[in-house]
PDB file of C-alpha atoms in Angstrom:
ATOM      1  CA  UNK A 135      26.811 140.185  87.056  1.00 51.00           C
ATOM      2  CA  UNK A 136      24.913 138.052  84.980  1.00 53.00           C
ATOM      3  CA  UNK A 137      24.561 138.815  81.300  1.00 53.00           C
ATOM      4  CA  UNK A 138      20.893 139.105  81.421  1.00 46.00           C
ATOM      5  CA  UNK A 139      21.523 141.506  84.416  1.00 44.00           C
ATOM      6  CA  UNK A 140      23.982 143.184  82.266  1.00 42.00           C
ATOM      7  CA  UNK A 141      21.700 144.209  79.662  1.00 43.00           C
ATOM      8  CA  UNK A 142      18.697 144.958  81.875  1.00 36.00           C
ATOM      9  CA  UNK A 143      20.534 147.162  83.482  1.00 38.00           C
ATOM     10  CA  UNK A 144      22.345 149.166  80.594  1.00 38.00           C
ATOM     11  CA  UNK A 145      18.670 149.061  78.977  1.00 38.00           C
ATOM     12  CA  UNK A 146      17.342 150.978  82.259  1.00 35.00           C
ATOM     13  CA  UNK A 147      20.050 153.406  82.341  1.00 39.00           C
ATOM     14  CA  UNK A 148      19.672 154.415  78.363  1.00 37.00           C
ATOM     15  CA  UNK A 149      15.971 155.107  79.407  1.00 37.00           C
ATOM     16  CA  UNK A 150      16.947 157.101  81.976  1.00 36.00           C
ATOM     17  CA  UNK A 151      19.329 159.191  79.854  1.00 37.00           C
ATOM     18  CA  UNK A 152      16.700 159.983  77.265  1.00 35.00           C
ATOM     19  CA  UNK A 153      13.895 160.736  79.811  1.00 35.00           C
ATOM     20  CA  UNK A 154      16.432 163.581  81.184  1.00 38.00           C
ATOM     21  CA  UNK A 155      16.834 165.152  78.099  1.00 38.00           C
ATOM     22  CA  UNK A 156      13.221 165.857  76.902  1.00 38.00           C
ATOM     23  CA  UNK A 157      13.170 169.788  75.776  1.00 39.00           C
ATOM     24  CA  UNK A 158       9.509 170.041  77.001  1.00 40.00           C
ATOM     25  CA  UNK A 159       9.548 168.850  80.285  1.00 40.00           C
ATOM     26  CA  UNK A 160      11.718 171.009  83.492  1.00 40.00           C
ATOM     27  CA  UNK A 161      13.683 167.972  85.351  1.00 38.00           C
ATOM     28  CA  UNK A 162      11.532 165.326  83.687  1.00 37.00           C
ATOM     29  CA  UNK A 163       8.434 166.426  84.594  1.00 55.00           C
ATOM     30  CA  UNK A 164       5.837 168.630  82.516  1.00 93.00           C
ATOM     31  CA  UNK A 165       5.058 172.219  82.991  1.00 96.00           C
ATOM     32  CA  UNK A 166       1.680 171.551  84.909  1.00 96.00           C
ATOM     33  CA  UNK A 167       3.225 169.036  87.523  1.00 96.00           C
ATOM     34  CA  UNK A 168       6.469 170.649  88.073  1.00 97.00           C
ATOM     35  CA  UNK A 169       3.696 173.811  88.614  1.00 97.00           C
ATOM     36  CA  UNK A 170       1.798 171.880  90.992  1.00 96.00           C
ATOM     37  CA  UNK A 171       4.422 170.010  92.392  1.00 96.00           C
ATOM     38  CA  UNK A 172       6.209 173.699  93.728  1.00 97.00           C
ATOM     39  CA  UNK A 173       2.536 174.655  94.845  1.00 97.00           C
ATOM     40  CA  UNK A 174       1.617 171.798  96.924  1.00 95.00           C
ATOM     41  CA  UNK A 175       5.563 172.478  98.942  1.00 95.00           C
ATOM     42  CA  UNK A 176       7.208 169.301  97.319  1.00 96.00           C
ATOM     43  CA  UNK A 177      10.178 171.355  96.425  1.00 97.00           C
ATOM     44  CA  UNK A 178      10.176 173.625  99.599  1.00 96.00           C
ATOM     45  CA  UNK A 179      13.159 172.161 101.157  1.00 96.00           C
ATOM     46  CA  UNK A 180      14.704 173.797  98.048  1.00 96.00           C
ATOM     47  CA  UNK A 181      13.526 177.750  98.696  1.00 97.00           C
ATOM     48  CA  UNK A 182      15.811 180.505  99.835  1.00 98.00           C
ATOM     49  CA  UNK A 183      13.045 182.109 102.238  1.00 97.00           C
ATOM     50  CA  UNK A 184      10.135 180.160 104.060  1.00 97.00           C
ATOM     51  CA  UNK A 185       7.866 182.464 106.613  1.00 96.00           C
ATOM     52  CA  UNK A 186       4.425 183.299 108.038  1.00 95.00           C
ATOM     53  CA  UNK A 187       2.394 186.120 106.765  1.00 93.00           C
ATOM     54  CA  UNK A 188      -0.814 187.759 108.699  1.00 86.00           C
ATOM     55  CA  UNK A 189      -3.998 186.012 108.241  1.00 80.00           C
ATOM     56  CA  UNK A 190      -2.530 182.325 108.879  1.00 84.00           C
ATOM     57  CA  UNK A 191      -0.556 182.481 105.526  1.00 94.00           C
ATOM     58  CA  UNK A 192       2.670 181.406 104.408  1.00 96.00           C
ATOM     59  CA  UNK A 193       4.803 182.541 101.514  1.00 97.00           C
ATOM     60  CA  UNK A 194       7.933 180.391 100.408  1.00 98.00           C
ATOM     61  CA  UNK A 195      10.261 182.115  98.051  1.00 98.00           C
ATOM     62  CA  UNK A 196      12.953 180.469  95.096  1.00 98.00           C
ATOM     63  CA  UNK A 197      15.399 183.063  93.581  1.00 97.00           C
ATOM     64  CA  UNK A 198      18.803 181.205  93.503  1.00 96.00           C
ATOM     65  CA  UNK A 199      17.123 177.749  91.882  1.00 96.00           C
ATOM     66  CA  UNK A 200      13.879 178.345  91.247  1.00 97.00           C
ATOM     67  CA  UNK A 201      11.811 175.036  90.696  1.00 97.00           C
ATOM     68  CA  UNK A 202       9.782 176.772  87.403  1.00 97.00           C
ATOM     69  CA  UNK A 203      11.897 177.900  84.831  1.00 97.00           C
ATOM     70  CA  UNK A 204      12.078 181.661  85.918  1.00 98.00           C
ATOM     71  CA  UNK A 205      13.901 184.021  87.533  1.00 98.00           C
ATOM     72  CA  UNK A 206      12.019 184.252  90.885  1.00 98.00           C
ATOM     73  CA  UNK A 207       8.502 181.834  92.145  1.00 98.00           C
ATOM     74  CA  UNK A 208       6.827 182.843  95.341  1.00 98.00           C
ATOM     75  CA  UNK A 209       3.909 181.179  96.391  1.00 98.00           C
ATOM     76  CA  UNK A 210       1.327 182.428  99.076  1.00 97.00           C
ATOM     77  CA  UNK A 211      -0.830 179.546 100.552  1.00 96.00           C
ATOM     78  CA  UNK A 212      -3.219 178.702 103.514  1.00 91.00           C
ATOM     79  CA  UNK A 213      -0.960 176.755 105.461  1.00 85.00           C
ATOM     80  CA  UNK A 214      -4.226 174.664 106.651  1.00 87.00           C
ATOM     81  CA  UNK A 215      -5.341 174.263 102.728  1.00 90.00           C
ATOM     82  CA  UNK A 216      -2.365 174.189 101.097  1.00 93.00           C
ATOM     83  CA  UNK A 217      -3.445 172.066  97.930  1.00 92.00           C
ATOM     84  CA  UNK A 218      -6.670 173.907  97.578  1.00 93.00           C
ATOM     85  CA  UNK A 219      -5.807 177.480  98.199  1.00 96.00           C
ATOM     86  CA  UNK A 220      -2.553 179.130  96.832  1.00 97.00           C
ATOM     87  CA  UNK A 221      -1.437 180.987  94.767  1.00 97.00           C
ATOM     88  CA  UNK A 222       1.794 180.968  92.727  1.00 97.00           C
ATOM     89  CA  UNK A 223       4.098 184.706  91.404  1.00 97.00           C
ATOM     90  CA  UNK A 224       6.081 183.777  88.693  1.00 98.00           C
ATOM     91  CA  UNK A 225       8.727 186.405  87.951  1.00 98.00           C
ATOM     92  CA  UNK A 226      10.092 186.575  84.488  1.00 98.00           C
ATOM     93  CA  UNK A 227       8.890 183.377  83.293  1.00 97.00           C
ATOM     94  CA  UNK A 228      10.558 181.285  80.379  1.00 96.00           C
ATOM     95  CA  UNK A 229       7.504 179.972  79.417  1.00 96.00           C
ATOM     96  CA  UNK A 230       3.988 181.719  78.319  1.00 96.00           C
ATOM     97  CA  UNK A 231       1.156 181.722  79.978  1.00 96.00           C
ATOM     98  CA  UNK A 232      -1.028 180.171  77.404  1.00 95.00           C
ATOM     99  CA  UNK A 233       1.853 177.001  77.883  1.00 95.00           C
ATOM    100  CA  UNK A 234       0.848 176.567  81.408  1.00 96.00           C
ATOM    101  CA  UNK A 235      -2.848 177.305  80.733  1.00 96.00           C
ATOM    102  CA  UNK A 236      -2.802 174.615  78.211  1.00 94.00           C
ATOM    103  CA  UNK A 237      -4.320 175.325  74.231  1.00 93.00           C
ATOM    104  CA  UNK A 238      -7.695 174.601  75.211  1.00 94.00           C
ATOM    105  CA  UNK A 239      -7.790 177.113  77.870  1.00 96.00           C
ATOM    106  CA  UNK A 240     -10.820 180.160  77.654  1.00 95.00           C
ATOM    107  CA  UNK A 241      -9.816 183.518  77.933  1.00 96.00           C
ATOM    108  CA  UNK A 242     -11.862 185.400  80.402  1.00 96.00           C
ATOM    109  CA  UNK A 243     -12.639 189.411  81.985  1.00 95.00           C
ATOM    110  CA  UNK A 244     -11.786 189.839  85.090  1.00 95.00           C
ATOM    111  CA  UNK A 245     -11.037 193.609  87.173  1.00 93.00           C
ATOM    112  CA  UNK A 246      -7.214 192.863  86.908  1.00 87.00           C
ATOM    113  CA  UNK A 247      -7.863 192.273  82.558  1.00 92.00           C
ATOM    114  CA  UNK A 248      -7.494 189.341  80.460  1.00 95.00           C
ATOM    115  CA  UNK A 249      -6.657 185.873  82.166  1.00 97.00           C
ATOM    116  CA  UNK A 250      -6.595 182.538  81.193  1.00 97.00           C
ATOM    117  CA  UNK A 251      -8.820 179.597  82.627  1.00 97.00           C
ATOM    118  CA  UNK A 252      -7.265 176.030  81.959  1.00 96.00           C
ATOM    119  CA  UNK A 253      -9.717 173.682  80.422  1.00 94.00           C
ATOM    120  CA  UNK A 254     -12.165 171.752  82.081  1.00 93.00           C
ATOM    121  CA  UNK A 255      -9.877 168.542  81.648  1.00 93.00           C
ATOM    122  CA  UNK A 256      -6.289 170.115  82.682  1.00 94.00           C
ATOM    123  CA  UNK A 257      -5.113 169.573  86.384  1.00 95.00           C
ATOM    124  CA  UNK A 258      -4.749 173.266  86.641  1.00 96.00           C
ATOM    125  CA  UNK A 259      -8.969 173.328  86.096  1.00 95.00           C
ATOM    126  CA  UNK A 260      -9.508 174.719  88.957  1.00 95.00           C
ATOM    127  CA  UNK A 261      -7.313 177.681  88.832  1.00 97.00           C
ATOM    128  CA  UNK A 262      -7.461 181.347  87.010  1.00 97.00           C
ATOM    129  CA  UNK A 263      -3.876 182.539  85.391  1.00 98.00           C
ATOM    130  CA  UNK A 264      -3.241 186.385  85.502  1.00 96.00           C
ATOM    131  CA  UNK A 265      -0.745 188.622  83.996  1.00 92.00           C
ATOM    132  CA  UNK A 266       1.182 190.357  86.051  1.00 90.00           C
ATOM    133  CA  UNK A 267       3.756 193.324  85.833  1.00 88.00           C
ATOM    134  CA  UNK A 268       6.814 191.134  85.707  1.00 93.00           C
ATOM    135  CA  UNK A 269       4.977 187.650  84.963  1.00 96.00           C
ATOM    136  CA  UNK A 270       2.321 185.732  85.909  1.00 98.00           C
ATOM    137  CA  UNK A 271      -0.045 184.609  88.899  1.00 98.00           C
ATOM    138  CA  UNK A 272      -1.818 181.430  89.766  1.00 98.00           C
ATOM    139  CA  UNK A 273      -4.459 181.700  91.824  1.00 98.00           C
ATOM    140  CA  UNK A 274      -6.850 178.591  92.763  1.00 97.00           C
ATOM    141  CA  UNK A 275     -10.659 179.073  93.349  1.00 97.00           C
ATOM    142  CA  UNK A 276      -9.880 178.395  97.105  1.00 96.00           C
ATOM    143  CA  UNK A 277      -7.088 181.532  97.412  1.00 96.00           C
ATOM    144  CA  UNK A 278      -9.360 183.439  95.258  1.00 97.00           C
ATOM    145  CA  UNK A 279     -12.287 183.020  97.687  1.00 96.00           C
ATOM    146  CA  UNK A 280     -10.633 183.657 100.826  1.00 93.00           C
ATOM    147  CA  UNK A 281      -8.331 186.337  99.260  1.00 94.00           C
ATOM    148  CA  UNK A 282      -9.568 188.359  96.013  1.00 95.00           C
ATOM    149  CA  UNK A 283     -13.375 187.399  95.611  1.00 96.00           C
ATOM    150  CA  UNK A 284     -13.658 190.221  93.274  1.00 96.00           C
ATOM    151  CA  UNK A 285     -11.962 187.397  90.383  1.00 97.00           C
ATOM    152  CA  UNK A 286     -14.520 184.737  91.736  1.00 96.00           C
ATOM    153  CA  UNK A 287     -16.954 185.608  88.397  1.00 95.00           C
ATOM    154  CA  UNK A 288     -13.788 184.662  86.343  1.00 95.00           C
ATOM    155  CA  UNK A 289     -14.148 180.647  87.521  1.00 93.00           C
ATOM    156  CA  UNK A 290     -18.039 180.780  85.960  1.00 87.00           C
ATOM    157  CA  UNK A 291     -17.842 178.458  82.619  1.00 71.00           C
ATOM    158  CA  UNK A 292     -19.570 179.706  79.815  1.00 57.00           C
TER     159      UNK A 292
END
């Protein structure tokens, strides 16, 4: 190997090493992708349970190595739609909802109480976050339409 080679390449891996280690980011990547990365399926390969659900749904379910930091992510999804209608359960997250919803998000009513709406500018935009019992859903405008249209008035921007 070339000296020049030599370095380049020691350079690369030291970058590599301190890209791994970031404390904000799950696997190198931040909250909101690794969120819409397990979404979209990119890390379905990865889940303990894949099946079909009535009304052309599918629901793919992490407990042993969940790809959000939590103890348990199922996500429902139209399995014609996927990227624009699903909806995410995150069970005993390590992270806050207001973390994933970003600090400019709006806090709005809906029948289920207080959620969060991501600002205008964030990639989750288009999606409502809920409390739930044990967590947290993430429900995009599409799911929310063909699914709970009663949270519809909750994607208005005031």
């Amino acid at each position: 190997m070339r000296p020049a080679s030599a370095r380049l390449t020691c350079a690369l891996a030291a970058l590599l090493s301190l890209s791994a280690c970031r404390p904000d980011t799950a696997g190198g990547r931040d909250l909101v992708s690794r969120t819409l990365f397990t979404a979209t399926g990119a890390y379905d390969a990865q889940a303990d349970q894949r099946e079909r659900i009535p009304a052309g749904q599918r629901r793919t379910t992490w407990t042993e190595r969940p790809p959000l930091d939590a103890e348990q992510v199922v996500v429902i999804y139209d399995s014609d739609a996927r990227p624009l209608s699903w909806m995410l359960e995150i069970r005993a997250p390590r992270f806050t909802a207001q973390a994933l919803a970003g600090e400019d998000a709006v806090h709005v009513q809906t029948p289920s109480g207080e959620a969060l709406r991501p600002a205008a500018t964030s990639r989750l935009a288009d999606a409502l976050i809920l409390p739930a019992k044990e967590g947290m859903r993430v429900l995009t405008r599409g799911y929310v339409t063909q699914n709970e249209p009663a949270l519809l008035p909750a994607f208005q921007r005031r």
